[in-house]
Tab-separated table of C-alpha atoms and ligand atoms in Angstrom:
chain	number	residue	atom	x	y	z
A	1	MET	CA	-67.268	-1.343	-41.752
A	2	ALA	CA	-70.229	-3.182	-43.277
A	3	GLU	CA	-73.559	-2.917	-41.447
A	4	ASN	CA	-74.073	-6.676	-41.286
A	5	ILE	CA	-70.737	-7.621	-39.722
A	6	TYR	CA	-72.444	-9.634	-36.966
A	7	GLU	CA	-74.230	-11.755	-39.573
A	8	LYS	CA	-71.227	-11.994	-41.850
A	9	TYR	CA	-68.556	-12.868	-39.287
A	10	GLY	CA	-70.733	-14.453	-36.594
A	11	ASN	CA	-68.680	-15.989	-33.809
A	12	LYS	CA	-65.436	-14.339	-34.941
A	13	ILE	CA	-66.599	-11.094	-33.426
A	14	ILE	CA	-65.743	-10.326	-29.838
A	15	ASP	CA	-68.909	-8.460	-28.910
A	16	GLY	CA	-67.675	-5.829	-26.472
A	17	LYS	CA	-71.096	-4.308	-26.089
A	18	ARG	CA	-72.612	-7.584	-24.902
A	19	ILE	CA	-69.668	-8.580	-22.678
A	20	ALA	CA	-69.546	-5.095	-21.103
A	21	ALA	CA	-73.294	-5.213	-20.391
A	22	GLU	CA	-72.915	-8.602	-18.679
A	23	TYR	CA	-69.957	-7.290	-16.710
A	24	ARG	CA	-71.926	-4.223	-15.565
A	25	ALA	CA	-74.846	-6.428	-14.535
A	26	GLU	CA	-72.453	-8.364	-12.278
A	27	ILE	CA	-71.209	-5.094	-10.735
A	28	ALA	CA	-74.814	-3.943	-10.247
A	29	THR	CA	-75.600	-7.140	-8.322
A	30	GLU	CA	-72.610	-6.549	-6.024
A	31	VAL	CA	-73.527	-2.888	-5.513
A	32	ALA	CA	-77.165	-3.741	-4.741
A	33	ALA	CA	-75.973	-5.871	-1.807
A	34	MET	CA	-73.968	-2.979	-0.270
A	35	GLU	CA	-75.262	-0.810	2.559
A	36	ARG	CA	-73.248	2.229	1.445
A	37	LYS	CA	-73.114	2.774	-2.305
A	38	PRO	CA	-69.803	3.508	-4.049
A	39	SER	CA	-69.449	7.103	-5.174
A	40	LEU	CA	-67.471	8.479	-8.127
A	41	ALA	CA	-66.550	12.154	-8.539
A	42	VAL	CA	-65.895	13.230	-12.127
A	43	ILE	CA	-64.300	16.588	-12.908
A	44	ILE	CA	-64.462	18.101	-16.362
A	45	VAL	CA	-62.741	21.347	-17.279
A	46	GLY	CA	-63.917	23.169	-20.408
A	47	GLU	CA	-66.179	22.256	-23.296
A	48	ASP	CA	-64.312	19.643	-25.373
A	49	PRO	CA	-67.150	17.778	-27.163
A	50	ALA	CA	-65.533	14.307	-27.007
A	51	SER	CA	-64.861	14.749	-23.275
A	52	GLN	CA	-68.486	15.798	-22.731
A	53	VAL	CA	-69.619	12.518	-24.315
A	54	TYR	CA	-67.184	10.429	-22.226
A	55	VAL	CA	-68.296	12.146	-19.020
A	56	ARG	CA	-71.962	11.628	-19.844
A	57	ASN	CA	-71.298	7.934	-20.495
A	58	LYS	CA	-69.506	7.633	-17.152
A	59	GLU	CA	-72.475	9.214	-15.356
A	60	ARG	CA	-74.837	6.830	-17.179
A	61	GLY	CA	-72.643	3.867	-16.267
A	62	CYS	CA	-72.749	4.828	-12.580
A	63	ALA	CA	-76.538	5.138	-12.673
A	64	GLU	CA	-76.853	1.776	-14.414
A	65	VAL	CA	-74.962	-0.093	-11.676
A	66	GLY	CA	-76.505	1.859	-8.782
A	67	MET	CA	-73.479	3.987	-7.876
A	68	THR	CA	-73.552	7.658	-7.012
A	69	SER	CA	-71.846	10.019	-9.434
A	70	LEU	CA	-70.926	13.601	-8.675
A	71	LEU	CA	-70.159	15.768	-11.666
A	72	TYR	CA	-68.046	18.914	-11.323
A	73	ARG	CA	-68.127	21.125	-14.406
A	74	LEU	CA	-65.421	23.773	-14.322
A	75	PRO	CA	-64.962	26.603	-16.836
A	76	THR	CA	-62.216	26.451	-19.475
A	77	GLU	CA	-60.144	29.143	-17.763
A	78	THR	CA	-59.993	27.289	-14.389
A	79	THR	CA	-56.535	27.631	-12.819
A	80	GLU	CA	-54.359	24.779	-11.578
A	81	GLU	CA	-54.740	26.086	-8.030
A	82	GLU	CA	-58.551	26.000	-8.263
A	83	LEU	CA	-58.538	22.474	-9.681
A	84	LEU	CA	-56.082	21.215	-7.062
A	85	ARG	CA	-58.240	22.764	-4.326
A	86	LEU	CA	-61.289	20.838	-5.561
A	87	ILE	CA	-59.277	17.586	-5.708
A	88	GLU	CA	-58.060	18.205	-2.131
A	89	HIS	CA	-61.652	18.698	-1.021
A	90	LEU	CA	-62.716	15.427	-2.713
A	91	ASN	CA	-59.701	13.567	-1.286
A	92	ALA	CA	-60.888	14.591	2.185
A	93	ASP	CA	-64.557	13.745	1.590
A	94	SER	CA	-65.016	10.353	3.223
A	95	ASP	CA	-68.041	9.507	1.086
A	96	VAL	CA	-66.163	9.885	-2.231
A	97	ASP	CA	-64.472	6.642	-3.324
A	98	GLY	CA	-63.153	7.521	-6.770
A	99	ILE	CA	-61.937	10.762	-8.351
A	100	LEU	CA	-61.519	11.113	-12.080
A	101	VAL	CA	-60.288	14.206	-13.876
A	102	GLN	CA	-61.295	13.976	-17.534
A	103	LEU	CA	-58.257	14.445	-19.783
A	104	PRO	CA	-57.096	16.238	-21.817
A	105	LEU	CA	-57.335	19.513	-19.909
A	106	PRO	CA	-57.871	22.582	-22.136
A	107	SER	CA	-54.676	23.825	-23.753
A	108	VAL	CA	-53.642	27.469	-23.534
A	109	ARG	CA	-54.482	27.742	-27.254
A	110	ASP	CA	-58.063	26.727	-26.444
A	111	GLY	CA	-58.371	29.284	-23.660
A	112	GLY	CA	-57.102	27.060	-20.844
A	113	SER	CA	-54.781	28.350	-18.130
A	114	GLY	CA	-52.025	25.797	-18.847
A	115	ILE	CA	-52.743	23.318	-16.049
A	116	ASP	CA	-50.012	20.696	-15.578
A	117	GLU	CA	-51.685	17.288	-16.052
A	118	GLY	CA	-48.902	15.551	-14.123
A	119	ALA	CA	-49.592	17.723	-11.079
A	120	VAL	CA	-53.306	16.960	-11.323
A	121	ILE	CA	-52.765	13.191	-11.561
A	122	ALA	CA	-50.379	13.323	-8.596
A	123	ALA	CA	-52.911	15.284	-6.509
A	124	VAL	CA	-55.579	12.547	-6.500
A	125	SER	CA	-55.073	10.356	-3.461
A	126	PRO	CA	-53.755	6.912	-4.500
A	127	GLU	CA	-56.703	4.990	-3.042
A	128	LYS	CA	-59.198	7.148	-4.999
A	129	ASP	CA	-57.209	7.022	-8.262
A	130	VAL	CA	-59.755	4.992	-10.255
A	131	ASP	CA	-57.933	5.641	-13.549
A	132	ALA	CA	-54.800	4.034	-12.029
A	133	PHE	CA	-52.663	6.858	-13.426
A	134	ARG	CA	-50.639	7.673	-10.288
A	135	ALA	CA	-47.053	6.425	-10.099
A	136	GLU	CA	-47.880	4.188	-7.086
A	137	ASN	CA	-50.687	2.486	-8.977
A	138	VAL	CA	-48.615	2.172	-12.150
A	139	GLY	CA	-45.960	0.492	-9.962
A	140	HIS	CA	-48.516	-2.029	-8.731
A	141	ILE	CA	-49.485	-2.785	-12.343
A	142	MET	CA	-45.804	-3.518	-13.013
A	143	LEU	CA	-45.576	-5.746	-9.934
A	144	GLY	CA	-48.760	-7.594	-10.858
A	145	ASP	CA	-50.550	-6.890	-7.570
A	146	ALA	CA	-52.677	-3.896	-8.603
A	147	GLN	CA	-56.074	-3.442	-6.976
A	148	LEU	CA	-56.983	-0.487	-9.199
A	149	LEU	CA	-56.546	-1.605	-12.794
A	150	PRO	CA	-55.701	0.401	-15.923
A	151	CYS	CA	-59.211	0.646	-17.396
A	152	THR	CA	-58.701	0.110	-21.141
A	153	PRO	CA	-56.048	-2.651	-20.910
A	154	ALA	CA	-58.000	-4.401	-18.126
A	155	GLY	CA	-61.094	-4.231	-20.326
A	156	VAL	CA	-59.138	-5.913	-23.136
A	157	MET	CA	-58.128	-8.683	-20.715
A	158	VAL	CA	-61.784	-9.297	-19.817
A	159	LEU	CA	-62.691	-9.469	-23.519
A	160	LEU	CA	-59.917	-12.021	-24.170
A	161	GLU	CA	-60.795	-14.091	-21.113
A	162	ARG	CA	-64.529	-14.170	-21.802
A	163	SER	CA	-63.909	-15.079	-25.444
A	164	GLY	CA	-61.831	-18.088	-24.409
A	165	VAL	CA	-58.542	-16.722	-25.795
A	166	GLU	CA	-55.493	-18.430	-24.253
A	167	ILE	CA	-52.570	-16.062	-23.643
A	168	GLU	CA	-49.972	-18.330	-22.054
A	169	GLY	CA	-47.048	-18.902	-24.398
A	170	LYS	CA	-48.658	-16.899	-27.211
A	171	ARG	CA	-46.804	-14.233	-29.167
A	172	CYS	CA	-48.540	-10.967	-28.346
A	173	LEU	CA	-47.889	-7.734	-30.210
A	174	VAL	CA	-48.967	-4.489	-28.563
A	175	ILE	CA	-48.815	-1.605	-31.023
A	176	GLY	CA	-48.441	1.698	-29.158
A	177	ARG	CA	-46.499	2.507	-25.986
A	178	SER	CA	-48.595	5.142	-24.245
A	179	ASN	CA	-48.772	5.235	-20.454
A	180	ILE	CA	-52.529	4.684	-20.441
A	181	VAL	CA	-52.862	1.901	-23.011
A	182	GLY	CA	-49.758	0.363	-24.634
A	183	LYS	CA	-47.403	-0.004	-21.652
A	184	PRO	CA	-49.924	-1.319	-19.088
A	185	MET	CA	-51.433	-3.554	-21.809
A	186	ALA	CA	-48.040	-5.194	-22.333
A	187	MET	CA	-47.713	-5.745	-18.561
A	188	LEU	CA	-51.135	-7.372	-18.175
A	189	LEU	CA	-50.433	-9.745	-21.082
A	190	LEU	CA	-46.996	-10.513	-19.623
A	191	HIS	CA	-48.596	-11.383	-16.259
A	192	LYS	CA	-50.672	-13.963	-18.155
A	193	SER	CA	-47.429	-15.450	-19.557
A	194	GLY	CA	-47.674	-14.149	-23.109
A	195	THR	CA	-44.460	-13.451	-25.018
A	196	ILE	CA	-44.711	-9.721	-25.573
A	197	THR	CA	-43.436	-7.358	-28.265
A	198	VAL	CA	-44.242	-3.652	-28.058
A	199	ALA	CA	-44.176	-1.768	-31.358
A	200	HIS	CA	-44.236	2.022	-31.618
A	201	SER	CA	-43.677	4.895	-34.018
A	202	ARG	CA	-39.942	4.122	-34.341
A	203	SER	CA	-40.335	0.380	-34.816
A	204	ARG	CA	-39.052	-1.044	-38.095
A	205	ASP	CA	-41.165	-3.267	-40.335
A	206	LEU	CA	-44.470	-3.293	-38.477
A	207	PRO	CA	-46.015	-5.737	-41.005
A	208	ALA	CA	-43.331	-8.337	-40.198
A	209	LEU	CA	-43.886	-7.904	-36.453
A	210	CYS	CA	-47.637	-8.291	-36.966
A	211	ARG	CA	-47.290	-11.451	-39.058
A	212	GLU	CA	-45.484	-13.185	-36.173
A	213	ALA	CA	-48.199	-12.425	-33.623
A	214	ASP	CA	-50.919	-14.746	-32.338
A	215	ILE	CA	-52.587	-11.821	-30.541
A	216	VAL	CA	-52.404	-8.244	-31.855
A	217	VAL	CA	-53.566	-5.296	-29.747
A	218	ALA	CA	-53.574	-2.066	-31.766
A	219	ALA	CA	-53.528	1.176	-29.733
A	220	VAL	CA	-52.109	3.756	-32.102
A	221	GLY	CA	-54.726	6.259	-33.191
A	222	ARG	CA	-54.244	5.841	-36.972
A	223	ALA	CA	-57.335	4.878	-38.963
A	224	LYS	CA	-57.103	1.423	-40.575
A	225	LEU	CA	-53.308	1.130	-40.108
A	226	ILE	CA	-53.474	-2.648	-39.720
A	227	THR	CA	-54.604	-4.492	-42.845
A	228	GLY	CA	-55.428	-8.121	-43.602
A	229	ASP	CA	-52.109	-8.847	-45.348
A	230	MET	CA	-50.287	-8.021	-42.063
A	231	ILE	CA	-52.176	-10.582	-39.992
A	232	LYS	CA	-51.223	-14.222	-39.439
A	233	PRO	CA	-54.180	-16.450	-40.356
A	234	GLY	CA	-56.101	-17.317	-37.185
A	235	ALA	CA	-54.658	-14.499	-35.069
A	236	VAL	CA	-56.799	-12.662	-32.500
A	237	VAL	CA	-57.024	-8.930	-33.231
A	238	ILE	CA	-58.041	-6.362	-30.619
A	239	ASP	CA	-58.639	-2.826	-31.838
A	240	VAL	CA	-58.314	-0.099	-29.190
A	241	GLY	CA	-58.139	2.749	-31.700
A	242	MET	CA	-60.883	5.352	-31.995
A	243	ASN	CA	-60.485	7.389	-35.133
A	244	ARG	CA	-62.534	8.982	-37.887
A	245	ASP	CA	-62.260	7.608	-41.402
A	246	GLU	CA	-62.256	9.648	-44.627
A	247	ASN	CA	-66.069	9.999	-44.346
A	248	GLY	CA	-65.977	11.112	-40.712
A	249	LYS	CA	-67.223	7.724	-39.510
A	250	LEU	CA	-65.877	6.211	-36.281
A	251	CYS	CA	-63.281	3.522	-37.024
A	252	GLY	CA	-60.417	1.732	-35.341
A	253	ASP	CA	-56.716	1.222	-36.069
A	254	VAL	CA	-57.632	-2.029	-37.796
A	255	ASP	CA	-59.079	-2.227	-41.295
A	256	PHE	CA	-61.958	-4.484	-40.252
A	257	ASP	CA	-63.043	-5.471	-43.740
A	258	SER	CA	-59.664	-6.908	-44.747
A	259	VAL	CA	-58.652	-8.275	-41.307
A	260	ALA	CA	-61.887	-10.040	-40.286
A	261	PRO	CA	-61.625	-12.745	-42.992
A	262	VAL	CA	-58.071	-13.620	-41.830
A	263	ALA	CA	-58.402	-13.360	-38.031
A	264	SER	CA	-59.968	-16.014	-35.790
A	265	LYS	CA	-61.420	-13.333	-33.508
A	266	ILE	CA	-61.705	-9.571	-33.804
A	267	THR	CA	-63.204	-6.626	-31.929
A	268	PRO	CA	-65.289	-4.160	-33.963
A	269	VAL	CA	-65.182	-0.363	-33.600
A	270	PRO	CA	-67.577	0.775	-32.282
A	271	GLY	CA	-68.818	-2.005	-30.018
A	272	GLY	CA	-65.503	-3.588	-29.015
A	273	VAL	CA	-63.032	-2.231	-26.487
A	274	GLY	CA	-64.792	1.105	-25.865
A	275	PRO	CA	-67.765	-0.217	-23.843
A	276	MET	CA	-65.423	-2.250	-21.596
A	277	THR	CA	-63.355	0.773	-20.568
A	278	ILE	CA	-66.216	2.357	-18.628
A	279	SER	CA	-67.144	-0.990	-17.113
A	280	MET	CA	-63.613	-1.275	-15.712
A	281	LEU	CA	-63.845	2.246	-14.302
A	282	LEU	CA	-66.974	1.129	-12.442
A	283	ARG	CA	-65.142	-2.000	-11.250
A	284	ASN	CA	-62.309	0.205	-9.919
A	285	THR	CA	-64.804	2.462	-8.134
A	286	LEU	CA	-66.372	-0.575	-6.459
A	287	THR	CA	-62.912	-1.898	-5.506
A	288	ALA	CA	-61.904	1.520	-4.128
A	289	ALA	CA	-65.116	1.695	-2.073
A	290	ARG	CA	-64.467	-1.758	-0.589
A	291	LEU	CA	-60.825	-0.944	0.151
A	292	ARG	CA	-62.064	2.180	1.945
A	293	GLY	CA	-64.319	0.059	4.140
A	294	LYS	CA	-67.705	0.364	2.448
A	295	LYS	CA	-69.749	-2.786	2.778
B	1	NAD	P1	-51.099	7.939	-27.889
B	1	NAD	O1	-51.146	8.918	-28.992
B	1	NAD	O2	-50.725	8.358	-26.515
B	1	NAD	O3	-50.085	6.755	-28.298
B	1	NAD	C1	-50.044	6.231	-29.606
B	1	NAD	C2	-48.895	5.262	-29.714
B	1	NAD	O4	-48.854	4.758	-31.036
B	1	NAD	C3	-47.530	5.869	-29.433
B	1	NAD	O5	-46.880	5.103	-28.446
B	1	NAD	C4	-46.786	5.783	-30.776
B	1	NAD	O6	-45.419	5.428	-30.606
B	1	NAD	C5	-47.532	4.690	-31.486
B	1	NAD	N1	-47.494	4.867	-32.940
B	1	NAD	C6	-47.774	5.992	-33.651
B	1	NAD	N2	-47.642	5.753	-34.970
B	1	NAD	C7	-47.294	4.471	-35.094
B	1	NAD	C8	-47.026	3.637	-36.204
B	1	NAD	N3	-47.097	4.093	-37.453
B	1	NAD	N4	-46.672	2.346	-35.969
B	1	NAD	C9	-46.607	1.865	-34.710
B	1	NAD	N5	-46.873	2.603	-33.612
B	1	NAD	C10	-47.204	3.894	-33.816
B	1	NAD	O7	-52.513	7.202	-27.905
B	1	NAD	P2	-53.304	6.357	-26.784
B	1	NAD	O8	-53.826	7.268	-25.747
B	1	NAD	O9	-52.491	5.169	-26.377
B	1	NAD	O10	-54.534	5.871	-27.662
B	1	NAD	C11	-54.355	5.076	-28.818
B	1	NAD	C12	-55.681	4.933	-29.529
B	1	NAD	O11	-56.595	4.276	-28.671
B	1	NAD	C13	-56.371	6.245	-29.904
B	1	NAD	O12	-57.079	6.064	-31.107
B	1	NAD	C14	-57.338	6.484	-28.773
B	1	NAD	O13	-58.455	7.276	-29.169
B	1	NAD	C15	-57.749	5.079	-28.468
B	1	NAD	N6	-58.205	4.849	-27.100
B	1	NAD	C16	-59.369	4.148	-26.962
B	1	NAD	C17	-59.846	3.855	-25.703
B	1	NAD	C18	-61.103	3.060	-25.580
B	1	NAD	O14	-61.688	3.015	-24.521
B	1	NAD	N7	-61.543	2.394	-26.647
B	1	NAD	C19	-59.165	4.295	-24.566
B	1	NAD	C20	-57.964	4.992	-24.745
B	1	NAD	C21	-57.494	5.237	-26.015
């Protein structure tokens, strides 16, 4: 991606960094007015470098909006029983509002003890599940009455809303069907009355599906998969992907240089969806604190 994209593409760019900062400032104002501050517990198992960065950013985000964060660093070889015991303890701690276990957990190959992620997700009490990963919370996303929102898809919705993108009646293509991004993304767009297609690794003719879409949300994990010739002129393109290109540089699923001239709006990577995800985690922690009676 060129260095001067903000100069070159001006108001086409959905500036996630700026919108996320505004959003966090609004949360900070709400938190400042509370007598008891929301509190987020973050558990990290092992030494995965990307996870270390994410956890540090979550701690920073909490500090920025005036929330308390509690960080639990556990060694790589931590057993499922030990992790579940800590989660139980945090479930019972009345001051803790949100519990987040940083995924992925270390694999056996990396020296981990083979902890079952499903068991860990299910152990967090539903009202403290600030990632909205538990089946109950996923059900609420489906029903459209979720209090705790899926962070990345909800962040995309804020970006669309604050950029004045209309969803009602639009053809929306979500590329990717994961439980944390693709599926809940499709649901949130559906609740706003978009006409939704979900593409995935077995879909046929992805370029044709793309060319029909007014809004494309790419959440695949393949560097520069979506190119300008696949995009309908004037479409809005949201890039959730976080990949490394051939030079080891961070890039999305969208080939920015060829798509930006065709799209009407586009999120860059970095500086697009990523910054919103943490902001939505903070929003969920504030919501959880309020639902648990903190004022
Ligand atoms: P995942 O691996 O769980 O899912 C990828 C999906 O892409 C699958 O459903 C698969 O069917 C689909 N897919 C694979 N190849 C495809 C192809 N050729 N055509 C169409 N679909 C294809 O990944 P995920 O957890 O959903 O994450 C997706 C990307 O988003 C990754 O790059 C990840 O790093 C990034 N991500 C970013 C944020 C953020 O905050 N910015 C948050 C979560 C994930």
